[in-house]
Coordinates of C-alpha atoms and ligand atoms in Angstrom, one line a residue:
Chain A
M1 CA -21.0 2.7 -0.1
I2 CA -20.0 1.8 -3.2
P3 CA -22.4 1.6 -6.5
A4 CA -22.3 -1.4 -8.7
P5 CA -19.4 -0.9 -11.4
F6 CA -21.0 0.5 -14.7
E7 CA -19.5 1.6 -18.0
Y8 CA -18.7 5.2 -17.8
Y9 CA -19.3 7.7 -20.2
R10 CA -19.2 12.0 -21.0
P11 CA -19.9 12.4 -24.6
R12 CA -20.3 15.9 -26.4
E13 CA -23.4 15.4 -28.3
M14 CA -26.9 14.4 -28.1
A15 CA -26.9 11.8 -30.8
A16 CA -24.1 10.4 -29.2
V17 CA -26.5 10.2 -26.2
L18 CA -29.4 8.6 -27.8
A19 CA -27.1 5.8 -29.9
L20 CA -25.8 5.5 -26.7
L21 CA -29.5 4.5 -25.2
A22 CA -30.7 3.0 -28.2
E23 CA -27.8 0.4 -27.6
H24 CA -27.4 0.0 -24.1
G25 CA -31.6 0.5 -23.6
D26 CA -32.7 0.2 -20.0
E27 CA -28.6 -0.5 -19.3
A28 CA -28.1 2.6 -20.0
R29 CA -29.1 5.6 -18.0
V30 CA -28.3 9.4 -18.0
M31 CA -26.6 11.7 -15.4
A32 CA -27.8 15.1 -14.2
G33 CA -25.8 16.3 -11.2
G34 CA -26.3 12.7 -9.9
H35 CA -27.4 14.1 -6.3
S36 CA -30.3 11.4 -6.9
L37 CA -29.5 9.3 -9.2
I38 CA -25.6 8.3 -7.0
P39 CA -26.9 8.1 -3.7
M40 CA -29.4 5.0 -5.3
M41 CA -26.6 3.6 -6.6
K42 CA -24.7 3.8 -3.7
L43 CA -27.3 2.3 -1.9
R44 CA -27.8 0.1 -4.9
M45 CA -31.0 0.4 -5.5
A46 CA -30.3 1.9 -8.8
E47 CA -28.2 -0.2 -10.8
V48 CA -26.4 1.2 -14.0
P49 CA -24.4 -1.1 -16.1
H50 CA -24.0 1.8 -18.5
L51 CA -24.3 5.8 -16.9
I52 CA -24.3 8.6 -19.7
D53 CA -22.8 12.2 -17.9
L54 CA -25.5 15.2 -19.9
Q55 CA -22.0 17.4 -18.0
D56 CA -20.3 17.7 -21.3
V57 CA -23.2 17.7 -23.4
E58 CA -24.6 21.0 -25.9
G59 CA -27.9 22.8 -25.9
L60 CA -28.0 21.5 -22.6
S61 CA -27.6 25.1 -20.2
G62 CA -28.6 28.1 -20.4
I63 CA -31.9 30.2 -19.1
T64 CA -34.2 32.5 -21.4
V65 CA -36.6 34.8 -20.8
S66 CA -37.5 36.7 -24.3
G67 CA -41.4 37.2 -26.2
G68 CA -42.6 36.0 -22.9
E69 CA -42.1 33.0 -22.9
I70 CA -39.4 31.4 -20.4
R71 CA -37.0 28.6 -21.2
L72 CA -35.2 26.7 -18.9
G73 CA -32.2 24.3 -20.2
A74 CA -32.0 20.4 -18.5
M75 CA -29.3 21.6 -17.3
V76 CA -29.6 24.5 -15.6
T77 CA -28.7 23.4 -11.9
Q78 CA -30.7 24.6 -8.9
A79 CA -28.0 27.5 -7.4
E80 CA -28.2 29.3 -10.9
I81 CA -31.8 29.7 -10.4
I82 CA -31.0 31.0 -7.6
D83 CA -28.4 33.4 -9.1
S84 CA -30.3 34.6 -12.1
K85 CA -31.3 37.5 -11.9
E86 CA -33.6 37.7 -14.9
L87 CA -35.5 34.7 -13.3
A88 CA -36.2 36.5 -10.1
Q89 CA -37.5 38.9 -12.3
A90 CA -39.6 37.0 -14.2
A91 CA -40.4 33.9 -12.6
P92 CA -40.0 34.8 -8.7
I93 CA -41.5 31.3 -7.9
L94 CA -38.9 29.8 -8.6
R95 CA -36.6 31.2 -6.9
E96 CA -39.0 30.9 -3.7
A97 CA -39.2 27.1 -4.9
A98 CA -35.4 26.3 -5.5
L99 CA -34.3 28.7 -2.0
Q100 CA -36.0 25.5 -0.3
I101 CA -34.9 22.4 -1.9
A102 CA -32.2 20.9 -0.6
D103 CA -28.8 23.1 1.4
P104 CA -26.5 25.1 -1.2
Q105 CA -23.7 22.0 -1.7
V106 CA -26.9 20.6 -3.2
R107 CA -27.9 22.9 -5.2
A108 CA -24.8 23.1 -6.6
M109 CA -25.3 20.1 -8.4
G110 CA -28.8 19.3 -8.3
T111 CA -30.5 20.4 -12.2
V112 CA -34.3 21.2 -13.1
G113 CA -33.5 18.8 -15.8
G114 CA -33.0 15.9 -13.2
N115 CA -35.7 17.1 -10.4
V116 CA -38.5 16.6 -13.4
A117 CA -37.3 14.1 -15.1
N118 CA -37.0 11.9 -11.6
G119 CA -40.4 11.3 -10.8
D120 CA -40.3 10.6 -7.2
P121 CA -43.1 12.2 -6.0
G122 CA -40.7 14.5 -3.6
N123 CA -39.4 16.6 -5.5
D124 CA -40.0 20.3 -5.7
M125 CA -40.3 21.2 -9.1
P126 CA -42.8 19.1 -10.6
G127 CA -45.4 20.8 -9.2
L128 CA -43.7 23.8 -9.4
M129 CA -43.5 23.4 -13.0
Q130 CA -47.6 22.2 -13.4
C131 CA -49.1 24.9 -11.3
L132 CA -46.8 27.9 -14.3
G133 CA -48.5 24.7 -16.9
A134 CA -44.7 23.9 -18.3
R135 CA -43.5 21.7 -21.3
F136 CA -41.2 19.2 -21.7
T137 CA -38.9 18.5 -24.1
L138 CA -37.9 15.1 -24.9
V139 CA -35.9 14.3 -27.6
G140 CA -35.4 10.6 -29.4
P141 CA -34.3 8.2 -32.2
E142 CA -38.1 9.4 -34.0
G143 CA -37.0 13.7 -32.4
E144 CA -38.3 15.8 -30.5
R145 CA -41.9 16.4 -28.7
E146 CA -42.7 18.0 -26.0
V147 CA -45.4 17.0 -23.1
A148 CA -46.6 18.9 -20.5
A149 CA -45.8 18.7 -17.1
R150 CA -49.5 18.1 -16.3
D151 CA -49.4 14.8 -18.2
F152 CA -46.6 13.9 -17.5
Y153 CA -46.0 11.7 -14.4
E154 CA -47.9 9.1 -14.0
A155 CA -47.0 7.2 -10.7
A156 CA -43.7 7.5 -8.4
Y157 CA -40.4 7.1 -11.1
M158 CA -43.3 6.9 -13.4
T159 CA -43.4 9.4 -16.8
E160 CA -44.2 10.1 -20.1
R161 CA -40.7 9.9 -21.4
D162 CA -39.3 6.6 -22.5
D163 CA -36.4 5.0 -22.0
D164 CA -34.6 6.2 -24.8
E165 CA -36.0 9.6 -24.4
V166 CA -34.2 12.3 -22.9
L167 CA -35.2 15.9 -21.2
T168 CA -33.5 18.3 -22.4
A169 CA -36.0 21.4 -21.8
V170 CA -38.9 22.8 -19.3
A171 CA -40.5 25.9 -21.3
F172 CA -43.0 27.8 -19.5
A173 CA -44.7 31.6 -20.0
V174 CA -43.6 33.8 -18.7
P175 CA -46.7 33.7 -14.8
E176 CA -48.9 36.4 -13.7
G177 CA -49.6 37.9 -11.2
G178 CA -49.2 36.8 -7.6
Y179 CA -47.1 34.3 -6.3
A180 CA -46.6 31.7 -2.7
Y181 CA -44.3 28.2 -2.9
E182 CA -44.9 27.0 0.9
K183 CA -43.2 24.2 2.3
Q184 CA -43.3 22.5 5.3
K185 CA -40.8 20.4 6.2
R186 CA -38.6 18.6 9.1
K187 CA -35.6 20.1 9.0
I188 CA -34.3 22.3 6.5
G189 CA -33.2 20.0 3.5
D190 CA -35.7 17.6 4.2
Y191 CA -38.4 17.2 1.2
A192 CA -41.3 18.2 1.7
T193 CA -44.3 16.8 4.2
A194 CA -46.5 19.4 2.2
A195 CA -45.7 22.0 -0.3
A196 CA -48.3 23.9 -2.8
A197 CA -47.2 25.9 -5.6
V198 CA -49.6 29.0 -6.5
Q199 CA -49.8 31.2 -9.0
I200 CA -52.9 33.9 -8.6
R201 CA -53.5 37.0 -11.4
R202 CA -56.1 39.4 -9.8
E203 CA -58.8 41.7 -11.3
G204 CA -59.8 44.6 -9.0
A205 CA -61.0 42.7 -6.0
S206 CA -61.5 39.4 -7.9
C207 CA -59.1 36.8 -8.7
A208 CA -59.4 36.5 -12.3
A209 CA -57.1 33.2 -12.8
A210 CA -55.1 31.2 -10.5
S211 CA -53.0 27.6 -10.2
I212 CA -52.7 25.6 -7.5
A213 CA -50.9 22.3 -7.3
M214 CA -49.9 20.2 -4.2
T215 CA -46.3 17.9 -3.9
N216 CA -45.8 14.9 -1.3
L217 CA -49.5 14.9 -1.0
S218 CA -49.8 11.9 -4.0
D219 CA -47.7 9.3 -5.6
T220 CA -47.8 12.0 -8.7
P221 CA -47.5 16.2 -7.8
V222 CA -51.2 17.1 -7.8
W223 CA -52.4 20.0 -10.2
S224 CA -56.3 21.0 -8.9
E225 CA -58.2 22.7 -11.1
A226 CA -61.4 22.5 -9.2
A227 CA -58.9 24.3 -5.8
A228 CA -58.4 27.4 -8.6
E229 CA -61.6 27.0 -10.1
A230 CA -62.8 27.3 -6.3
L231 CA -61.2 31.0 -6.4
V232 CA -61.6 32.6 -9.7
G233 CA -63.9 35.2 -10.1
T234 CA -65.1 35.4 -6.1
E235 CA -62.5 38.3 -3.7
L236 CA -60.7 35.8 -1.8
G237 CA -63.1 35.3 1.7
P238 CA -63.2 32.7 4.1
E239 CA -65.8 31.3 2.1
A240 CA -63.6 30.2 -1.6
I241 CA -60.9 29.5 -0.2
E242 CA -62.3 26.6 2.4
A243 CA -63.8 26.2 -1.1
A244 CA -60.7 25.7 -2.6
V245 CA -59.5 23.8 1.2
T246 CA -61.9 21.3 0.1
A247 CA -61.1 21.0 -3.2
M248 CA -57.5 20.2 -2.6
L249 CA -58.0 17.1 -0.1
A250 CA -60.3 15.6 -2.5
E251 CA -57.3 15.1 -4.8
I252 CA -54.7 14.2 -2.6
D253 CA -54.2 10.7 -1.2
P254 CA -51.3 11.1 1.0
S255 CA -49.3 7.4 2.5
E256 CA -48.3 7.1 5.8
D257 CA -44.4 7.6 6.5
N258 CA -41.1 8.1 8.5
R259 CA -43.1 12.5 7.7
G260 CA -46.1 11.5 9.9
P261 CA -49.1 9.8 9.6
V262 CA -52.2 10.4 7.1
E263 CA -54.3 12.7 9.0
F264 CA -51.3 14.7 9.6
K265 CA -50.4 15.5 6.4
R266 CA -54.1 16.2 5.7
H267 CA -54.3 19.1 8.3
A268 CA -50.3 19.9 7.3
A269 CA -51.3 20.1 3.4
V270 CA -54.9 22.5 4.4
V271 CA -52.1 24.8 6.6
I272 CA -50.0 25.3 3.7
L273 CA -52.5 25.9 1.3
R274 CA -54.2 28.4 3.0
R275 CA -50.9 29.8 3.6
A276 CA -49.0 29.2 0.0
I277 CA -53.3 31.5 -1.4
A278 CA -52.7 33.9 1.2
R279 CA -48.8 35.2 0.3
A280 CA -50.1 34.8 -3.6
W281 CA -53.2 37.0 -3.1
S282 CA -50.7 39.7 -0.9
R283 CA -47.9 39.6 -4.1
A284 CA -51.1 39.8 -6.7
Chain B
M1 CA -15.5 -6.0 -14.8
P2 CA -15.5 -1.8 -16.6
D3 CA -12.2 -0.8 -17.2
K4 CA -10.4 1.7 -15.5
M5 CA -10.4 5.1 -16.0
H6 CA -7.4 7.5 -17.2
V7 CA -8.1 10.4 -14.5
K8 CA -6.3 13.8 -14.0
L9 CA -7.5 16.1 -11.1
T10 CA -5.6 19.2 -10.5
V11 CA -5.3 18.9 -6.9
N12 CA -4.7 22.7 -5.1
G13 CA -2.9 23.6 -7.6
E14 CA -0.4 19.8 -8.1
A15 CA -1.3 17.6 -10.7
Q16 CA -2.8 14.1 -10.2
E17 CA -2.8 11.5 -12.7
F18 CA -4.9 7.8 -11.5
L19 CA -6.2 4.6 -13.0
A20 CA -9.4 4.5 -11.1
E21 CA -12.6 2.4 -11.8
P22 CA -15.6 5.3 -13.3
R23 CA -17.6 4.3 -9.7
E24 CA -15.5 5.7 -7.2
L25 CA -16.3 8.4 -4.7
L26 CA -14.0 11.9 -5.2
I27 CA -14.0 11.8 -1.5
Y28 CA -12.5 8.4 -1.8
A29 CA -9.6 9.1 -4.0
L30 CA -8.8 12.7 -2.0
R31 CA -8.7 10.4 1.2
E32 CA -7.2 7.2 0.0
R33 CA -4.7 7.9 -3.5
L34 CA -3.7 11.4 -2.3
N35 CA -3.1 10.9 1.4
L36 CA -5.8 14.3 1.4
T37 CA -7.6 13.3 4.7
G38 CA -9.4 16.5 6.1
P39 CA -12.3 16.3 4.0
H40 CA -14.3 13.2 6.4
V41 CA -16.8 10.9 5.9
G42 CA -19.3 11.6 7.8
C43 CA -22.8 10.1 7.2
D44 CA -21.8 8.7 3.6
T45 CA -24.9 10.0 3.0
S46 CA -25.3 13.9 1.2
H47 CA -26.7 15.2 4.0
C48 CA -23.6 16.2 6.7
G49 CA -21.0 17.8 4.1
A50 CA -18.1 16.7 6.3
C51 CA -16.6 15.5 2.8
T52 CA -16.9 19.4 1.4
V53 CA -14.3 20.2 -1.0
I54 CA -14.6 23.0 -4.0
V55 CA -14.4 21.9 -7.5
D56 CA -14.2 23.9 -10.8
G57 CA -15.2 27.0 -8.0
K58 CA -18.3 24.8 -6.1
T59 CA -18.6 23.8 -2.9
V60 CA -20.2 20.0 -3.5
K61 CA -20.0 16.8 -1.3
S62 CA -17.5 14.9 -2.4
C63 CA -19.4 11.3 -1.1
T64 CA -21.7 12.6 -3.9
L65 CA -19.9 12.4 -7.4
F66 CA -17.9 10.1 -9.2
V67 CA -14.1 10.7 -9.7
A68 CA -14.6 10.0 -13.5
Q69 CA -17.5 13.4 -12.8
A70 CA -14.1 15.3 -11.5
N71 CA -12.6 14.1 -13.7
G72 CA -10.5 17.2 -15.9
A73 CA -12.0 19.1 -12.4
E74 CA -9.6 21.6 -10.6
I75 CA -9.9 21.1 -6.8
T76 CA -9.1 22.6 -3.5
T77 CA -9.4 20.8 -0.7
I78 CA -9.2 22.7 3.0
E79 CA -5.2 21.2 2.8
G80 CA -4.8 23.9 0.2
L81 CA -7.0 27.2 1.8
G82 CA -4.2 27.5 5.0
S83 CA -1.2 25.3 6.3
P84 CA -0.3 25.2 10.5
D85 CA 1.7 27.7 10.2
D86 CA -0.4 29.6 7.6
L87 CA -3.9 29.6 9.2
S88 CA -6.4 31.2 6.6
P89 CA -8.6 34.2 8.9
L90 CA -11.4 32.0 8.5
Q91 CA -9.0 28.5 10.1
R92 CA -8.2 31.9 13.1
A93 CA -11.4 32.5 13.8
F94 CA -12.9 29.6 14.2
R95 CA -9.7 28.1 17.0
E96 CA -10.0 32.3 18.4
H97 CA -13.7 31.6 18.5
H98 CA -14.1 27.8 19.7
G99 CA -15.5 27.9 16.2
L100 CA -14.8 23.7 16.5
Q101 CA -14.5 21.3 19.2
C102 CA -14.1 17.4 18.4
G103 CA -12.7 18.7 14.5
F104 CA -14.6 16.2 12.3
C105 CA -17.0 19.2 11.3
T106 CA -14.6 21.2 10.2
P107 CA -12.7 21.1 7.0
G108 CA -16.5 20.7 6.0
M109 CA -17.3 24.3 7.1
I110 CA -14.5 25.8 6.9
T111 CA -14.9 24.7 3.0
R112 CA -18.0 25.7 2.7
A113 CA -17.0 29.1 4.6
T114 CA -14.6 29.9 2.3
K115 CA -16.8 30.6 -0.6
L116 CA -20.2 31.5 1.2
L117 CA -17.4 34.0 2.3
E118 CA -16.7 34.7 -1.7
E119 CA -20.1 34.9 -2.5
N120 CA -20.9 36.8 0.4
P121 CA -18.4 39.2 2.2
T122 CA -20.7 41.0 4.6
P123 CA -22.6 37.9 5.2
T124 CA -25.9 38.5 8.5
E125 CA -26.6 35.6 11.1
E126 CA -29.4 34.5 9.5
E127 CA -27.0 34.7 5.5
V128 CA -24.9 32.9 7.7
R129 CA -27.0 29.8 9.2
F130 CA -28.8 29.5 5.4
G131 CA -25.8 29.2 3.8
M132 CA -23.8 27.0 6.2
A133 CA -27.7 24.4 6.2
G134 CA -25.2 21.9 4.6
N135 CA -22.9 21.1 7.0
L136 CA -24.6 19.0 10.3
C137 CA -21.6 19.5 13.7
R138 CA -22.5 17.5 16.6
C139 CA -20.7 18.8 18.9
T140 CA -20.8 22.7 18.7
G141 CA -24.7 23.4 18.7
Y142 CA -23.9 25.8 15.3
Q143 CA -24.0 29.3 17.6
N144 CA -19.9 29.4 17.6
I145 CA -19.1 28.3 14.3
V146 CA -21.6 31.4 13.1
K147 CA -19.4 33.8 15.3
S148 CA -16.6 32.5 13.9
I149 CA -17.7 32.7 10.4
L150 CA -18.5 36.1 11.0
A151 CA -15.8 37.1 12.1
A152 CA -13.0 36.5 9.9
A153 CA -15.9 38.0 7.3
A154 CA -15.2 41.1 9.5
E155 CA -11.7 40.6 9.3
I156 CA -10.8 40.2 5.5
N157 CA -13.5 43.7 4.8
A158 CA -11.1 45.3 7.3
A159 CA -7.6 43.4 5.7
K160 CA -9.3 44.8 2.1
E161 CA -9.8 48.1 3.5
A162 CA -6.8 48.6 5.0
A163 CA -5.2 47.2 1.3
E164 CA -7.2 50.5 -0.3
Ligands
FAD1 C1 -29.5 16.3 0.8 C2 -31.1 16.3 -0.8 C3 -31.8 16.6 -0.1 C4 -31.8 17.1 -1.4 N1 -33.3 17.6 -1.4 C5 -34.1 18.2 -1.7 C6 -36.1 18.5 -1.8 O1 -35.8 19.2 -1.1 N2 -36.8 18.9 -2.7 C7 -36.4 18.2 -3.7 O2 -36.8 18.7 -5.3 N3 -35.1 17.9 -4.5 C8 -34.5 16.8 -3.4 N4 -33.3 16.4 -3.5 C9 -33.0 16.5 -4.2 C10 -31.9 17.4 -5.4 O3 -32.8 18.2 -5.8 C11 -32.0 16.4 -6.9 O4 -30.5 17.2 -6.8 C12 -32.9 16.4 -7.6 O5 -33.6 15.8 -7.5 C13 -32.0 15.3 -9.3 O6 -31.5 16.3 -10.0 P1 -29.8 15.8 -10.5 O7 -30.0 16.8 -11.4 O8 -29.1 15.5 -10.1 O9 -30.5 14.0 -11.5 P2 -29.8 13.0 -11.6 O10 -29.2 12.4 -9.7 O11 -28.4 12.8 -12.0 O12 -31.0 12.2 -11.8 C14 -32.0 12.0 -11.6 C15 -33.0 11.0 -12.4 O13 -33.7 11.9 -13.5 C16 -33.1 10.7 -14.9 N5 -32.7 12.3 -15.5 C17 -31.6 13.2 -15.0 N6 -31.5 13.9 -15.6 C18 -32.5 13.3 -17.0 C19 -32.7 14.2 -18.9 N7 -31.8 15.7 -19.2 N8 -33.7 13.9 -19.2 C20 -33.6 12.0 -19.3 N9 -33.8 12.2 -17.6 C21 -32.8 12.5 -15.8 C22 -31.6 10.4 -14.4 O14 -31.3 9.4 -14.9 C23 -32.3 9.8 -12.9 O15 -32.4 8.8 -12.9 C24 -32.6 16.4 -2.4 C25 -30.7 16.3 -2.5 C26 -30.1 15.0 -1.6 C27 -29.1 14.4 -2.0
FES2 S1 -20.0 12.7 3.6 FE1 -20.8 13.6 2.5 S2 -22.0 14.8 3.4 FE2 -22.0 13.6 4.7
FES3 S1 -16.7 19.4 16.3 FE1 -18.0 17.8 16.7 S2 -19.1 17.2 14.6 FE2 -18.2 19.3 15.3

């Protein structure tokens, strides 16, 4: 499969990227690891007459943990997330999730920025970032702005990012308490049939705070405030968990595809969320 | 039609230069321009790993990389890992332990496994399976591939110990 021809650019500075985006409008697109974009270009489902490779652009790399905050440059790869000792300590849910994405070769190329900017409901990082309450930094002709991950996703492949903006970083507070990223997939390397990201903070015998987000069960990730609230203040007995699951089910809207019919996906969502809550609680 | 670009690569230690359209995929540049037909095109959809090569120290699927992205990079293919009279430990182990049948997946398997053993010289069976998850084989059922990689790891480690 051969993609349509394109003009290729590999600038070193963000100013040059923004100038190219301004000049070519929706005929131009940035490329990070290319492991979502290139397959789409090969299938000719995406046509990109002007392709801007971000690999040499300064300021997009690096993982920093300081002052209770974690910052991932947009070009940090899934492999780098897995290998970061600092991150494994500060936010182990990231490593747990990244290990469930694709396979080693894909993780060597796929970036966190591409994963969250892509807007594919199957991507794992958007739900994860909603669970963590992350913020995305966007830079465009009018300067920089931050958008909450929970406000970023509008519909499949439609995000709050304007065509002339580039996502430069993902940032969030060091999460507290227990965590779990649970994913049901047909085989290793597959996108989720259902996935859940859960963080739970425990005080004494009861749950003091919780955050729950579901992946690939709607055309955007689903951060379910109601599901989390059902757990807060309880000791996570069967009733509280049942209430959380019911709240989650009211918010997801899966569609039938080659991963199964709607009823099956709702069933998988329940199983996955129960597992994720139990594991996060056991680590809290 | 966009212009062709001047591409420079170092492949298996040799400098290579040619003109190519940026959309050319690395696997075709390797196979059709440089006659390195070890890396194969299996699925052409980033799944099977038959096209795996090492680019600047990373194992990547070369069907999912434009030659433009690789411009300036150092690349190693299966041809750079050993030769018929000087097989690498992994190549020897695959031969001895029947780690291949038709051989189609083998260059990608051995290239990926080379990197895996660099990252983790003493993998468990489970780590081998997880680390090789991006490479599919239609013939062997994987048992003998895993066996070959574990045997090669043991041989490499024994040789290292003997040298110390
Ligand atoms: C076989 C296979 C299996 C996979 N399985 C999974 C999986 O299970 N879970 C999962 O989450 N992903 C999966 N992926 C996708 C993989 O993780 C992608 O690499 C990732 O989604 C996109 O990252 P990228 O860096 O490759 O982005 P690219 O492909 O380069 O870009 C994707 C999109 O985002 C845009 N973009 C990229 N970077 C930026 C930026 N900084 N600012 C603005 N826009 C940007 C691009 O213009 C493009 O539209 C899989 C991919 C493959 C090939
Ligand atoms: S041919 Fe590249 S992954 Fe199958
Ligand atoms: S030996 Fe035939 S595909 Fe692996």
